[in-house]
């Protein structure tokens, strides 16, 4: 009986309160410690959630706006003239003429074809200017007069200071620092007193249209309503087992609830999140759309020193080790086993596939031409890299791998807009440059002086032991990248020039460390940062 009385006491509903007492209890309940229907811990959890949620949201949009503003030019607007909201037809103001970026006036240079609605006194001033000094016709003329016949009678004589128009040398407006719009002071000498006079001033140029109409924008609002269903908090649910409780959670036959919610409840939640994330996705999409509108698909915004890549190109080599050993730089094969060196030959064949499509590259319709030190490509052309005759570094010759004399292809990494500074004076050659390369450069005669415009390449052993084991090295088609391939400007069909390095007789059974370097005045070498050079190993069984 005692237990039953306790249960009855537990389920006894609270006493009914008056409206004022219920409201005051909602504001502060001294028994439960609730404020506005929630305890302090409940308010703290909600506050923490929204602080984190809106903090992350604010951070995300802040980052997006920061990236967006980095793409803007604070001087030149992206949308100009017809593409802008301002358009290409300037209006007049009581103060300076409103500037339109890049707008160029078209002057009335022919006094015989002046507009019919142009005031006669202005026509006379223009004709007089042509007789005095034709250069004065390079002016955006200004006229002020009464709007109606009565206004014209009451306005009286008018003078324009310093002249009746804006001189053409103030235009176009390009947002240059310190620019001030030209002014015309209109002096109404003796307007009629105590009479309201409507005045209209017009600017006159061939590409200025006069229109008094105004644009009107509409806005609409839509209210959304929601219903809240209540439940009886005082009805004790029946006692059920844990397994039945789990089953009821996934599906409750009595209420039709699935995972604690009815179909209508899930529908409301689904609609809410659909709208919420739909609006969020649309907002992010719009931000991205505006962001990508500021980008050039061909020209990077940040170049050279302002870019992450910098101004010091590195070197790359092909073939690369298999994907299973992607971090390795070891070229290891057995020249007497075709299956063993098959990977290296196939990878070089795939790499050179684009280079074999003369006239176009990968179906992109590129215009490729043969270049030399006396013939440079036009802006819409790129220089060919013909690798078909690079014996013995050809696919038909297995790139020398079947004879244990492998070919390794070297390329210079592309940096947009980078221009090499060549070694044109033998006295400027660095001390660390290999002696045989110095000899090659020094032997170029005066008739071959243009060949000095080359980014030279040298490959050798990293250590004295490697130098002994590497054997003779041959460079095909020449020991460097010709200057007519630079600068790289992301032209359609551009292919990086290559140097095939043929290791003719490297020692077998010994690991050989190889370092290749590119040589130009503005190429620095650093093994740790992997700039200006490339490292790989050779091991031939």
Short mmCIF file of C-alpha atoms in Angstrom, two decimals:
data_model
loop_
_atom_site.label_atom_id
_atom_site.label_comp_id
_atom_site.label_asym_id
_atom_site.label_seq_id
_atom_site.Cartn_x
_atom_site.Cartn_y
_atom_site.Cartn_z
CA UNK A 1 0.00 0.00 0.00
CA UNK A 2 2.87 2.29 0.78
CA UNK A 3 4.36 1.71 -2.70
CA UNK A 4 1.00 2.36 -4.35
CA UNK A 5 0.57 5.65 -2.48
CA UNK A 6 4.02 6.74 -3.63
CA UNK A 7 3.11 5.92 -7.23
CA UNK A 8 -0.18 7.80 -6.96
CA UNK A 9 1.69 10.73 -5.45
CA UNK A 10 4.21 10.71 -8.31
CA UNK A 11 1.52 10.90 -10.97
CA UNK A 12 -0.55 13.57 -9.26
CA UNK A 13 -0.71 16.54 -11.65
CA UNK A 14 0.33 19.97 -10.32
CA UNK A 15 -2.31 22.34 -9.09
CA UNK A 16 -4.05 24.56 -11.60
CA UNK A 17 -2.62 28.07 -11.65
CA UNK A 18 -4.07 31.34 -12.74
CA UNK A 19 -2.83 33.11 -15.84
CA UNK A 20 -0.58 35.50 -13.92
CA UNK A 21 0.76 32.75 -11.63
CA UNK A 22 1.44 30.47 -14.63
CA UNK A 23 3.26 33.30 -16.42
CA UNK A 24 5.37 34.19 -13.38
CA UNK A 25 6.19 30.50 -12.87
CA UNK A 26 7.29 30.31 -16.51
CA UNK A 27 9.60 33.26 -15.98
CA UNK A 28 11.07 31.77 -12.78
CA UNK A 29 10.15 28.51 -11.04
CA UNK A 30 11.70 28.52 -7.57
CA UNK A 31 10.91 24.82 -7.00
CA UNK A 32 12.67 23.48 -10.13
CA UNK A 33 15.08 26.37 -10.65
CA UNK A 34 13.83 26.86 -14.21
CA UNK A 35 14.08 30.17 -16.03
CA UNK A 36 11.84 30.60 -19.10
CA UNK A 37 10.98 26.90 -18.92
CA UNK A 38 14.59 25.61 -18.80
CA UNK A 39 17.15 24.89 -16.13
CA UNK A 40 20.55 26.56 -16.09
CA UNK A 41 22.31 23.47 -17.47
CA UNK A 42 19.75 23.21 -20.28
CA UNK A 43 20.26 26.86 -21.25
CA UNK A 44 24.04 26.35 -21.10
CA UNK A 45 23.88 23.37 -23.46
CA UNK A 46 21.69 25.25 -25.94
CA UNK A 47 23.92 28.31 -25.74
CA UNK A 48 27.05 26.22 -26.28
CA UNK A 49 25.48 24.49 -29.28
CA UNK A 50 24.47 27.72 -30.99
CA UNK A 51 27.79 29.42 -30.19
CA UNK A 52 29.66 26.55 -31.85
CA UNK A 53 27.18 26.27 -34.73
CA UNK A 54 27.09 29.95 -35.63
CA UNK A 55 30.80 30.29 -34.89
CA UNK A 56 31.61 27.61 -37.45
CA UNK A 57 29.09 29.09 -39.89
CA UNK A 58 30.51 32.59 -39.43
CA UNK A 59 34.06 31.30 -39.81
CA UNK A 60 33.13 29.47 -43.01
CA UNK A 61 31.45 32.47 -44.61
CA UNK A 62 34.20 34.76 -43.33
CA UNK A 63 36.79 32.58 -45.05
CA UNK A 64 34.70 32.53 -48.22
CA UNK A 65 34.38 36.32 -48.22
CA UNK A 66 38.10 36.72 -47.51
CA UNK A 67 38.96 34.51 -50.47
CA UNK A 68 36.39 36.34 -52.60
CA UNK A 69 37.77 39.80 -51.76
CA UNK A 70 41.29 38.63 -52.58
CA UNK A 71 40.13 38.07 -56.16
CA UNK A 72 38.80 41.62 -56.57
CA UNK A 73 40.70 44.54 -58.04
CA UNK A 74 40.14 47.57 -55.81
CA UNK A 75 40.79 49.94 -58.70
CA UNK A 76 39.21 48.43 -61.81
CA UNK A 77 35.68 46.97 -61.46
CA UNK A 78 35.16 43.53 -62.99
CA UNK A 79 31.86 44.44 -64.65
CA UNK A 80 32.19 47.56 -66.81
CA UNK A 81 30.12 49.49 -69.34
CA UNK A 82 27.26 47.34 -70.74
CA UNK A 83 28.02 44.50 -68.31
CA UNK A 84 27.61 46.72 -65.23
CA UNK A 85 24.44 47.87 -63.46
CA UNK A 86 25.46 51.50 -64.08
CA UNK A 87 25.52 50.94 -67.83
CA UNK A 88 27.31 53.17 -70.32
CA UNK A 89 25.02 56.22 -70.22
CA UNK A 90 26.07 58.72 -67.51
CA UNK A 91 23.63 61.04 -65.79
CA UNK A 92 24.15 64.46 -64.25
CA UNK A 93 24.21 65.55 -60.64
CA UNK A 94 24.02 68.88 -58.84
CA UNK A 95 27.64 68.26 -57.98
CA UNK A 96 30.23 66.33 -60.09
CA UNK A 97 29.21 64.22 -63.08
CA UNK A 98 28.84 60.59 -61.92
CA UNK A 99 31.89 58.65 -63.17
CA UNK A 100 31.54 55.42 -65.17
CA UNK A 101 34.69 53.34 -65.27
CA UNK A 102 36.18 53.13 -68.77
CA UNK A 103 33.41 55.15 -70.44
CA UNK A 104 34.71 57.10 -73.47
CA UNK A 105 32.53 59.95 -74.78
CA UNK A 106 31.79 60.32 -78.49
CA UNK A 107 31.95 64.04 -79.25
CA UNK A 108 29.94 66.15 -81.69
CA UNK A 109 32.71 66.95 -84.18
CA UNK A 110 30.30 67.60 -87.06
CA UNK A 111 28.26 70.75 -86.44
CA UNK A 112 25.91 69.96 -89.32
CA UNK A 113 24.36 66.88 -87.65
CA UNK A 114 23.50 68.20 -84.19
CA UNK A 115 20.37 66.75 -82.51
CA UNK A 116 17.08 68.48 -83.30
CA UNK A 117 16.21 68.80 -79.58
CA UNK A 118 19.52 70.47 -78.70
CA UNK A 119 18.97 74.09 -77.55
CA UNK A 120 19.70 76.66 -80.25
CA UNK A 121 22.05 78.66 -78.04
CA UNK A 122 24.14 75.51 -77.44
CA UNK A 123 24.24 74.81 -81.17
CA UNK A 124 25.52 78.33 -81.67
CA UNK A 125 28.21 77.83 -78.99
CA UNK A 126 29.35 74.58 -80.64
CA UNK A 127 29.57 76.20 -84.08
CA UNK A 128 31.45 79.11 -82.57
CA UNK A 129 33.88 76.73 -80.89
CA UNK A 130 34.57 75.04 -84.23
CA UNK A 131 35.44 78.39 -85.79
CA UNK A 132 37.63 79.50 -82.86
CA UNK A 133 39.42 76.27 -82.03
CA UNK A 134 38.28 72.87 -83.37
CA UNK A 135 39.93 71.16 -80.39
CA UNK A 136 37.19 72.66 -78.17
CA UNK A 137 34.73 70.28 -79.87
CA UNK A 138 36.27 67.49 -77.75
CA UNK A 139 33.77 68.43 -75.03
CA UNK A 140 30.74 66.91 -73.34
CA UNK A 141 28.45 69.91 -73.67
CA UNK A 142 26.02 71.00 -70.94
CA UNK A 143 22.74 72.88 -71.32
CA UNK A 144 20.31 74.02 -68.62
CA UNK A 145 16.83 75.39 -69.31
CA UNK A 146 13.32 75.44 -67.94
CA UNK A 147 11.35 72.24 -68.29
CA UNK A 148 8.16 73.97 -69.42
CA UNK A 149 7.45 77.15 -71.46
CA UNK A 150 6.61 79.06 -68.26
CA UNK A 151 9.88 77.93 -66.68
CA UNK A 152 11.80 79.05 -69.76
CA UNK A 153 10.27 82.56 -69.43
CA UNK A 154 11.10 82.81 -65.73
CA UNK A 155 14.62 81.33 -65.70
CA UNK A 156 16.38 84.35 -67.20
CA UNK A 157 19.88 84.45 -68.75
CA UNK A 158 22.38 81.68 -67.90
CA UNK A 159 26.18 81.57 -67.92
CA UNK A 160 28.44 78.49 -67.68
CA UNK A 161 31.78 78.68 -65.86
CA UNK A 162 34.58 78.03 -66.79
CA UNK A 163 33.02 76.70 -70.02
CA UNK A 164 29.74 75.16 -71.12
CA UNK A 165 30.84 71.54 -70.85
CA UNK A 166 33.29 68.96 -69.55
CA UNK A 167 36.61 68.86 -71.48
CA UNK A 168 37.32 65.51 -73.11
CA UNK A 169 40.79 65.14 -71.57
CA UNK A 170 39.13 64.19 -68.24
CA UNK A 171 37.91 60.96 -69.81
CA UNK A 172 37.89 58.00 -69.67
CA UNK A 173 37.59 57.64 -65.89
CA UNK A 174 39.94 54.83 -64.69
CA UNK A 175 39.77 55.33 -60.90
CA UNK A 176 43.27 56.80 -60.82
CA UNK A 177 44.37 58.05 -57.37
CA UNK A 178 43.46 61.70 -56.85
CA UNK A 179 41.00 61.87 -59.77
CA UNK A 180 38.30 64.54 -59.37
CA UNK A 181 35.30 64.79 -61.67
CA UNK A 182 35.23 67.96 -63.81
CA UNK A 183 32.67 70.62 -62.88
CA UNK A 184 30.54 73.20 -64.65
CA UNK A 185 29.22 76.08 -62.56
CA UNK A 186 25.80 77.20 -63.87
CA UNK A 187 25.10 80.86 -63.02
CA UNK A 188 21.44 81.89 -63.16
CA UNK A 189 21.93 85.64 -63.48
CA UNK A 190 18.41 87.01 -62.91
CA UNK A 191 15.75 84.31 -62.39
CA UNK A 192 12.24 85.57 -61.59
CA UNK A 193 11.65 85.80 -57.85
CA UNK A 194 8.86 84.17 -55.84
CA UNK A 195 8.15 81.73 -58.67
CA UNK A 196 8.93 77.99 -58.66
CA UNK A 197 11.12 77.24 -61.66
CA UNK A 198 11.65 73.66 -62.88
CA UNK A 199 15.13 73.33 -64.37
CA UNK A 200 16.52 70.48 -66.46
CA UNK A 201 20.21 70.20 -67.29
CA UNK A 202 21.44 67.81 -69.96
CA UNK A 203 24.84 66.48 -70.98
CA UNK A 204 25.39 66.21 -74.73
CA UNK A 205 27.50 63.60 -76.52
CA UNK A 206 26.68 61.14 -79.27
CA UNK A 207 26.62 58.20 -76.86
CA UNK A 208 24.54 59.91 -74.14
CA UNK A 209 20.81 59.14 -74.27
CA UNK A 210 18.26 61.28 -72.41
CA UNK A 211 15.51 59.42 -70.49
CA UNK A 212 13.48 60.66 -67.49
CA UNK A 213 11.97 57.28 -66.66
CA UNK A 214 12.83 55.60 -63.37
CA UNK A 215 13.16 51.96 -62.40
CA UNK A 216 10.91 50.49 -59.65
CA UNK A 217 11.72 47.37 -57.65
CA UNK A 218 9.20 45.15 -55.87
CA UNK A 219 9.65 43.12 -52.77
CA UNK A 220 7.42 40.46 -51.36
CA UNK A 221 7.28 38.66 -48.12
CA UNK A 222 5.74 35.32 -47.23
CA UNK A 223 4.82 34.14 -43.73
CA UNK A 224 5.23 30.52 -42.76
CA UNK A 225 3.17 28.86 -40.03
CA UNK A 226 3.82 25.78 -37.94
CA UNK A 227 1.71 23.65 -35.59
CA UNK A 228 2.94 22.14 -32.36
CA UNK A 229 1.35 18.95 -31.02
CA UNK A 230 1.24 18.45 -27.26
CA UNK A 231 1.21 15.24 -25.28
CA UNK A 232 0.05 14.40 -21.76
CA UNK A 233 3.14 14.37 -19.52
CA UNK A 234 1.37 12.68 -16.62
CA UNK A 235 0.46 9.32 -18.17
CA UNK A 236 3.01 6.72 -17.13
CA UNK A 237 4.04 4.44 -20.02
CA UNK A 238 3.70 0.70 -19.43
CA UNK A 239 6.75 -1.17 -18.19
CA UNK A 240 8.38 -3.13 -21.04
CA UNK A 241 11.55 -5.12 -21.50
CA UNK A 242 14.72 -3.72 -23.02
CA UNK A 243 14.32 -5.72 -26.25
CA UNK A 244 10.71 -4.56 -26.62
CA UNK A 245 11.83 -0.99 -25.95
CA UNK A 246 14.38 -1.26 -28.77
CA UNK A 247 11.71 -2.70 -31.08
CA UNK A 248 9.29 0.08 -30.16
CA UNK A 249 11.99 2.64 -30.88
CA UNK A 250 12.40 1.39 -34.43
CA UNK A 251 8.65 0.93 -34.90
CA UNK A 252 5.80 1.55 -32.41
CA UNK A 253 2.58 -0.15 -33.55
CA UNK A 254 0.40 1.90 -31.18
CA UNK A 255 1.59 5.34 -32.26
CA UNK A 256 2.96 4.44 -35.70
CA UNK A 257 6.25 6.13 -34.74
CA UNK A 258 9.48 5.13 -36.46
CA UNK A 259 12.66 5.80 -34.46
CA UNK A 260 10.70 7.92 -32.01
CA UNK A 261 8.85 10.06 -34.55
CA UNK A 262 5.58 9.80 -36.41
CA UNK A 263 5.39 10.18 -40.17
CA UNK A 264 4.13 13.77 -39.84
CA UNK A 265 6.95 14.59 -37.41
CA UNK A 266 9.56 13.09 -39.75
CA UNK A 267 7.95 15.00 -42.61
CA UNK A 268 8.24 18.32 -40.75
CA UNK A 269 11.84 17.60 -39.75
CA UNK A 270 12.66 16.53 -43.30
CA UNK A 271 11.10 19.66 -44.79
CA UNK A 272 12.93 21.86 -42.27
CA UNK A 273 16.34 20.37 -43.01
CA UNK A 274 15.62 20.26 -46.73
CA UNK A 275 14.89 23.99 -46.72
CA UNK A 276 17.72 24.78 -44.30
CA UNK A 277 20.43 22.90 -46.16
CA UNK A 278 18.93 23.86 -49.51
CA UNK A 279 19.27 27.56 -48.65
CA UNK A 280 22.74 26.92 -47.21
CA UNK A 281 23.82 25.02 -50.34
CA UNK A 282 22.38 27.76 -52.56
CA UNK A 283 24.23 30.44 -50.60
CA UNK A 284 27.51 28.54 -50.82
CA UNK A 285 26.91 27.87 -54.53
CA UNK A 286 26.30 31.57 -55.16
CA UNK A 287 29.50 32.44 -53.30
CA UNK A 288 31.43 29.91 -55.34
CA UNK A 289 29.81 31.17 -58.54
CA UNK A 290 30.84 34.74 -57.84
CA UNK A 291 34.30 33.51 -56.85
CA UNK A 292 34.80 31.55 -60.07
CA UNK A 293 33.55 34.52 -62.12
CA UNK A 294 36.62 36.42 -60.93
CA UNK A 295 39.04 33.70 -62.07
CA UNK A 296 40.66 33.27 -65.45
CA UNK A 297 40.69 29.62 -66.54
CA UNK A 298 43.99 30.16 -68.35
CA UNK A 299 45.90 32.81 -66.43
CA UNK A 300 46.55 32.26 -62.69
CA UNK A 301 45.81 35.23 -60.46
CA UNK A 302 48.91 34.76 -58.32
CA UNK A 303 52.07 34.50 -60.39
CA UNK A 304 55.82 34.19 -59.83
CA UNK A 305 56.84 35.73 -56.46
CA UNK A 306 53.21 36.10 -55.39
CA UNK A 307 52.43 32.43 -56.00
CA UNK A 308 53.11 29.39 -53.82
CA UNK A 309 55.22 27.83 -56.60
CA UNK A 310 57.61 30.78 -56.63
CA UNK A 311 60.12 31.64 -59.35
CA UNK A 312 62.59 28.79 -59.10
CA UNK A 313 61.55 25.78 -61.21
CA UNK A 314 62.48 22.24 -60.36
CA UNK A 315 63.14 19.25 -62.58
CA UNK A 316 61.16 16.06 -63.09
CA UNK A 317 62.12 12.73 -64.58
CA UNK A 318 60.44 9.82 -66.33
CA UNK A 319 59.97 6.88 -66.00
CA UNK A 320 58.71 6.72 -62.42
CA UNK A 321 58.61 3.64 -60.17
CA UNK A 322 55.37 1.60 -59.96
CA UNK A 323 52.44 3.00 -57.91
CA UNK A 324 53.09 0.37 -55.24
CA UNK A 325 56.43 2.08 -54.59
CA UNK A 326 55.42 5.65 -55.35
CA UNK A 327 57.76 7.27 -52.80
CA UNK A 328 60.81 5.66 -54.37
CA UNK A 329 63.05 7.27 -57.02
CA UNK A 330 64.89 4.04 -57.87
CA UNK A 331 65.00 2.81 -61.48
CA UNK A 332 65.80 -0.89 -61.00
CA UNK A 333 65.66 -3.42 -63.81
CA UNK A 334 67.36 -6.37 -65.45
CA UNK A 335 68.34 -5.71 -69.07
CA UNK A 336 68.22 -9.37 -70.09
CA UNK A 337 64.65 -9.92 -68.88
CA UNK A 338 61.92 -8.25 -71.04
CA UNK A 339 59.26 -8.79 -68.36
CA UNK A 340 61.48 -7.10 -65.82
CA UNK A 341 62.01 -3.86 -67.76
CA UNK A 342 58.52 -3.89 -69.31
CA UNK A 343 57.14 -1.42 -66.73
CA UNK A 344 59.78 1.21 -67.51
CA UNK A 345 59.33 0.95 -71.27
CA UNK A 346 55.52 1.07 -71.05
CA UNK A 347 55.54 4.08 -68.77
CA UNK A 348 57.82 6.03 -71.10
CA UNK A 349 55.63 5.06 -74.07
CA UNK A 350 52.52 6.36 -72.28
CA UNK A 351 54.32 9.52 -71.21
CA UNK A 352 55.46 10.31 -74.77
CA UNK A 353 52.06 9.59 -76.35
CA UNK A 354 51.06 13.28 -76.45
CA UNK A 355 54.42 14.24 -77.94
CA UNK A 356 53.84 11.96 -80.93
CA UNK A 357 50.59 13.69 -82.01
CA UNK A 358 52.05 16.39 -84.21
CA UNK A 359 49.61 19.09 -85.34
CA UNK A 360 47.34 18.65 -82.35
CA UNK A 361 47.59 17.55 -78.79
CA UNK A 362 45.14 15.13 -77.18
CA UNK A 363 42.44 16.23 -79.61
CA UNK A 364 42.39 19.81 -78.32
CA UNK A 365 42.88 21.42 -81.72
CA UNK A 366 46.17 23.04 -80.79
CA UNK A 367 48.30 24.65 -83.49
CA UNK A 368 51.81 23.19 -83.25
CA UNK A 369 54.71 24.46 -85.34
CA UNK A 370 58.38 23.61 -85.73
CA UNK A 371 60.57 26.20 -83.98
CA UNK A 372 64.28 26.98 -83.80
CA UNK A 373 66.48 29.73 -82.39
CA UNK A 374 65.57 31.95 -85.36
CA UNK A 375 61.88 31.07 -85.60
CA UNK A 376 59.60 31.69 -82.64
CA UNK A 377 55.92 30.67 -82.37
CA UNK A 378 53.07 33.15 -82.84
CA UNK A 379 50.83 33.86 -79.81
CA UNK A 380 48.31 31.17 -80.80
CA UNK A 381 50.94 28.53 -81.59
CA UNK A 382 53.19 26.25 -79.55
CA UNK A 383 56.51 24.69 -80.45
CA UNK A 384 56.62 21.00 -81.30
CA UNK A 385 58.73 18.54 -79.34
CA UNK A 386 59.53 15.84 -81.89
CA UNK A 387 60.74 12.73 -80.05
CA UNK A 388 60.40 10.30 -82.98
CA UNK A 389 64.03 10.52 -84.12
CA UNK A 390 65.74 10.53 -80.74
CA UNK A 391 67.77 7.39 -81.29
CA UNK A 392 68.40 5.27 -79.29
CA UNK A 393 65.81 6.75 -76.90
CA UNK A 394 62.78 5.58 -78.88
CA UNK A 395 59.99 3.12 -78.24
CA UNK A 396 61.15 0.92 -81.11
CA UNK A 397 64.52 0.63 -79.41
CA UNK A 398 62.95 -0.06 -75.97
CA UNK A 399 64.55 3.22 -74.82
CA UNK A 400 67.83 1.35 -74.38
CA UNK A 401 66.62 -0.76 -71.44
CA UNK A 402 67.13 -4.04 -73.30
CA UNK A 403 70.84 -3.21 -73.63
CA UNK A 404 71.26 -2.03 -70.01
CA UNK A 405 71.81 1.49 -71.36
CA UNK A 406 68.62 3.23 -70.15
CA UNK A 407 67.22 6.56 -71.28
CA UNK A 408 65.74 8.86 -68.65
CA UNK A 409 63.68 11.85 -69.84
CA UNK A 410 64.17 15.14 -67.98
CA UNK A 411 61.67 18.02 -68.03
CA UNK A 412 61.55 21.45 -66.40
CA UNK A 413 58.51 22.12 -64.21
CA UNK A 414 56.14 24.71 -65.65
CA UNK A 415 55.81 28.13 -63.95
CA UNK A 416 53.42 30.57 -65.59
CA UNK A 417 55.15 33.69 -66.93
CA UNK A 418 58.64 32.65 -65.81
CA UNK A 419 61.41 33.83 -68.15
CA UNK A 420 64.88 32.26 -67.95
CA UNK A 421 67.97 34.45 -67.70
CA UNK A 422 70.58 32.80 -69.90
CA UNK A 423 74.34 32.48 -69.52
CA UNK A 424 75.54 34.54 -72.49
CA UNK A 425 79.04 35.22 -71.18
CA UNK A 426 81.53 32.45 -70.43
CA UNK A 427 82.98 34.58 -67.64
CA UNK A 428 79.64 34.41 -65.79
CA UNK A 429 79.48 30.61 -65.62
CA UNK A 430 79.24 29.37 -62.00
CA UNK A 431 82.10 27.43 -60.43
CA UNK A 432 79.88 24.42 -59.67
CA UNK A 433 78.88 23.96 -63.31
CA UNK A 434 80.42 20.74 -64.74
CA UNK A 435 83.59 21.26 -66.76
CA UNK A 436 82.27 19.50 -69.87
CA UNK A 437 79.21 21.79 -69.91
CA UNK A 438 81.44 24.86 -69.57
CA UNK A 439 83.46 23.60 -72.53
CA UNK A 440 80.30 23.09 -74.59
CA UNK A 441 79.10 26.63 -73.88
CA UNK A 442 82.53 28.10 -74.55
CA UNK A 443 82.83 26.35 -77.93
CA UNK A 444 79.71 28.03 -79.33
CA UNK A 445 80.91 30.38 -82.07
CA UNK A 446 79.59 33.84 -82.81
CA UNK A 447 77.33 32.36 -85.51
CA UNK A 448 75.85 30.07 -82.87
CA UNK A 449 75.39 32.83 -80.29
CA UNK A 450 71.61 32.44 -80.28
CA UNK A 451 72.06 28.89 -78.99
CA UNK A 452 73.28 30.43 -75.75
CA UNK A 453 69.58 31.17 -75.11
CA UNK A 454 69.25 27.73 -73.57
CA UNK A 455 68.49 26.36 -70.12
CA UNK A 456 71.37 23.91 -69.86
CA UNK A 457 71.09 20.47 -68.26
CA UNK A 458 73.78 18.34 -66.65
CA UNK A 459 73.49 14.86 -65.12
CA UNK A 460 76.16 13.15 -63.08
CA UNK A 461 76.89 11.05 -60.03
CA UNK A 462 76.20 12.68 -56.69
CA UNK A 463 79.37 11.32 -55.09
CA UNK A 464 82.86 10.46 -56.43
CA UNK A 465 82.02 6.73 -56.40
CA UNK A 466 78.85 7.45 -58.40
CA UNK A 467 80.89 9.45 -60.92
CA UNK A 468 83.14 6.44 -61.49
CA UNK A 469 80.22 4.05 -61.98
CA UNK A 470 77.85 6.17 -64.07
CA UNK A 471 79.81 5.88 -67.32
CA UNK A 472 79.43 8.15 -70.36
CA UNK A 473 76.25 10.25 -70.61
CA UNK A 474 74.67 11.51 -73.83
CA UNK A 475 71.99 14.21 -74.14
CA UNK A 476 69.36 13.99 -76.90
CA UNK A 477 68.57 16.12 -78.90
CA UNK A 478 70.82 18.60 -77.08
CA UNK A 479 72.06 19.33 -73.59
CA UNK A 480 69.33 21.74 -72.56
CA UNK A 481 65.89 23.26 -73.10
CA UNK A 482 65.82 25.82 -75.98
CA UNK A 483 64.68 29.30 -74.98
CA UNK A 484 61.96 29.52 -77.64
CA UNK A 485 59.75 27.30 -75.45
CA UNK A 486 59.58 30.07 -72.83
CA UNK A 487 57.83 31.79 -71.20
CA UNK A 488 55.11 29.24 -70.48
CA UNK A 489 51.70 30.97 -70.81
CA UNK A 490 49.31 27.99 -70.66
CA UNK A 491 48.70 28.12 -74.42
CA UNK A 492 46.45 25.32 -75.65
CA UNK A 493 48.52 22.30 -76.66
CA UNK A 494 51.74 23.41 -74.96
CA UNK A 495 54.09 20.55 -74.10
CA UNK A 496 57.15 20.93 -71.91
CA UNK A 497 60.44 20.46 -73.79
CA UNK A 498 62.36 17.29 -72.95
CA UNK A 499 65.95 16.16 -72.75
CA UNK A 500 66.58 12.42 -73.12
CA UNK A 501 69.57 11.48 -70.96
CA UNK A 502 71.15 8.27 -72.30
CA UNK A 503 73.33 6.44 -69.79
CA UNK A 504 75.39 4.47 -72.29
CA UNK A 505 77.38 2.06 -70.09
CA UNK A 506 76.51 2.38 -66.39
CA UNK A 507 78.13 -0.18 -64.12
CA UNK A 508 75.79 -3.08 -63.31
CA UNK A 509 75.09 -4.53 -59.90
CA UNK A 510 75.85 -1.22 -58.14
CA UNK A 511 73.43 1.46 -56.90
CA UNK A 512 74.27 4.75 -58.64
CA UNK A 513 72.96 8.05 -57.24
CA UNK A 514 72.25 10.47 -60.09
CA UNK A 515 71.62 14.21 -59.86
CA UNK A 516 70.48 16.32 -62.81
CA UNK A 517 70.57 20.12 -62.68
CA UNK A 518 69.11 22.91 -64.77
CA UNK A 519 71.39 25.90 -65.38
CA UNK A 520 70.25 29.51 -65.81
CA UNK A 521 71.09 32.70 -63.94
CA UNK A 522 67.73 32.74 -62.16
CA UNK A 523 67.71 29.04 -61.22
CA UNK A 524 69.08 28.25 -57.77
CA UNK A 525 69.93 24.75 -56.56
CA UNK A 526 68.89 23.28 -53.24
CA UNK A 527 68.79 19.54 -52.65
CA UNK A 528 66.67 19.81 -49.52
CA UNK A 529 63.95 21.92 -51.18
CA UNK A 530 64.30 20.01 -54.48
CA UNK A 531 64.58 23.17 -56.56
CA UNK A 532 66.65 23.49 -59.70
CA UNK A 533 67.54 19.79 -59.69
CA UNK A 534 66.22 16.24 -59.49
CA UNK A 535 67.60 13.09 -57.86
CA UNK A 536 67.07 9.45 -58.77
CA UNK A 537 68.95 6.17 -58.51
CA UNK A 538 69.96 3.57 -61.09
CA UNK A 539 70.39 -0.12 -60.29
CA UNK A 540 70.92 -2.50 -63.20
CA UNK A 541 71.18 -6.22 -62.53
#
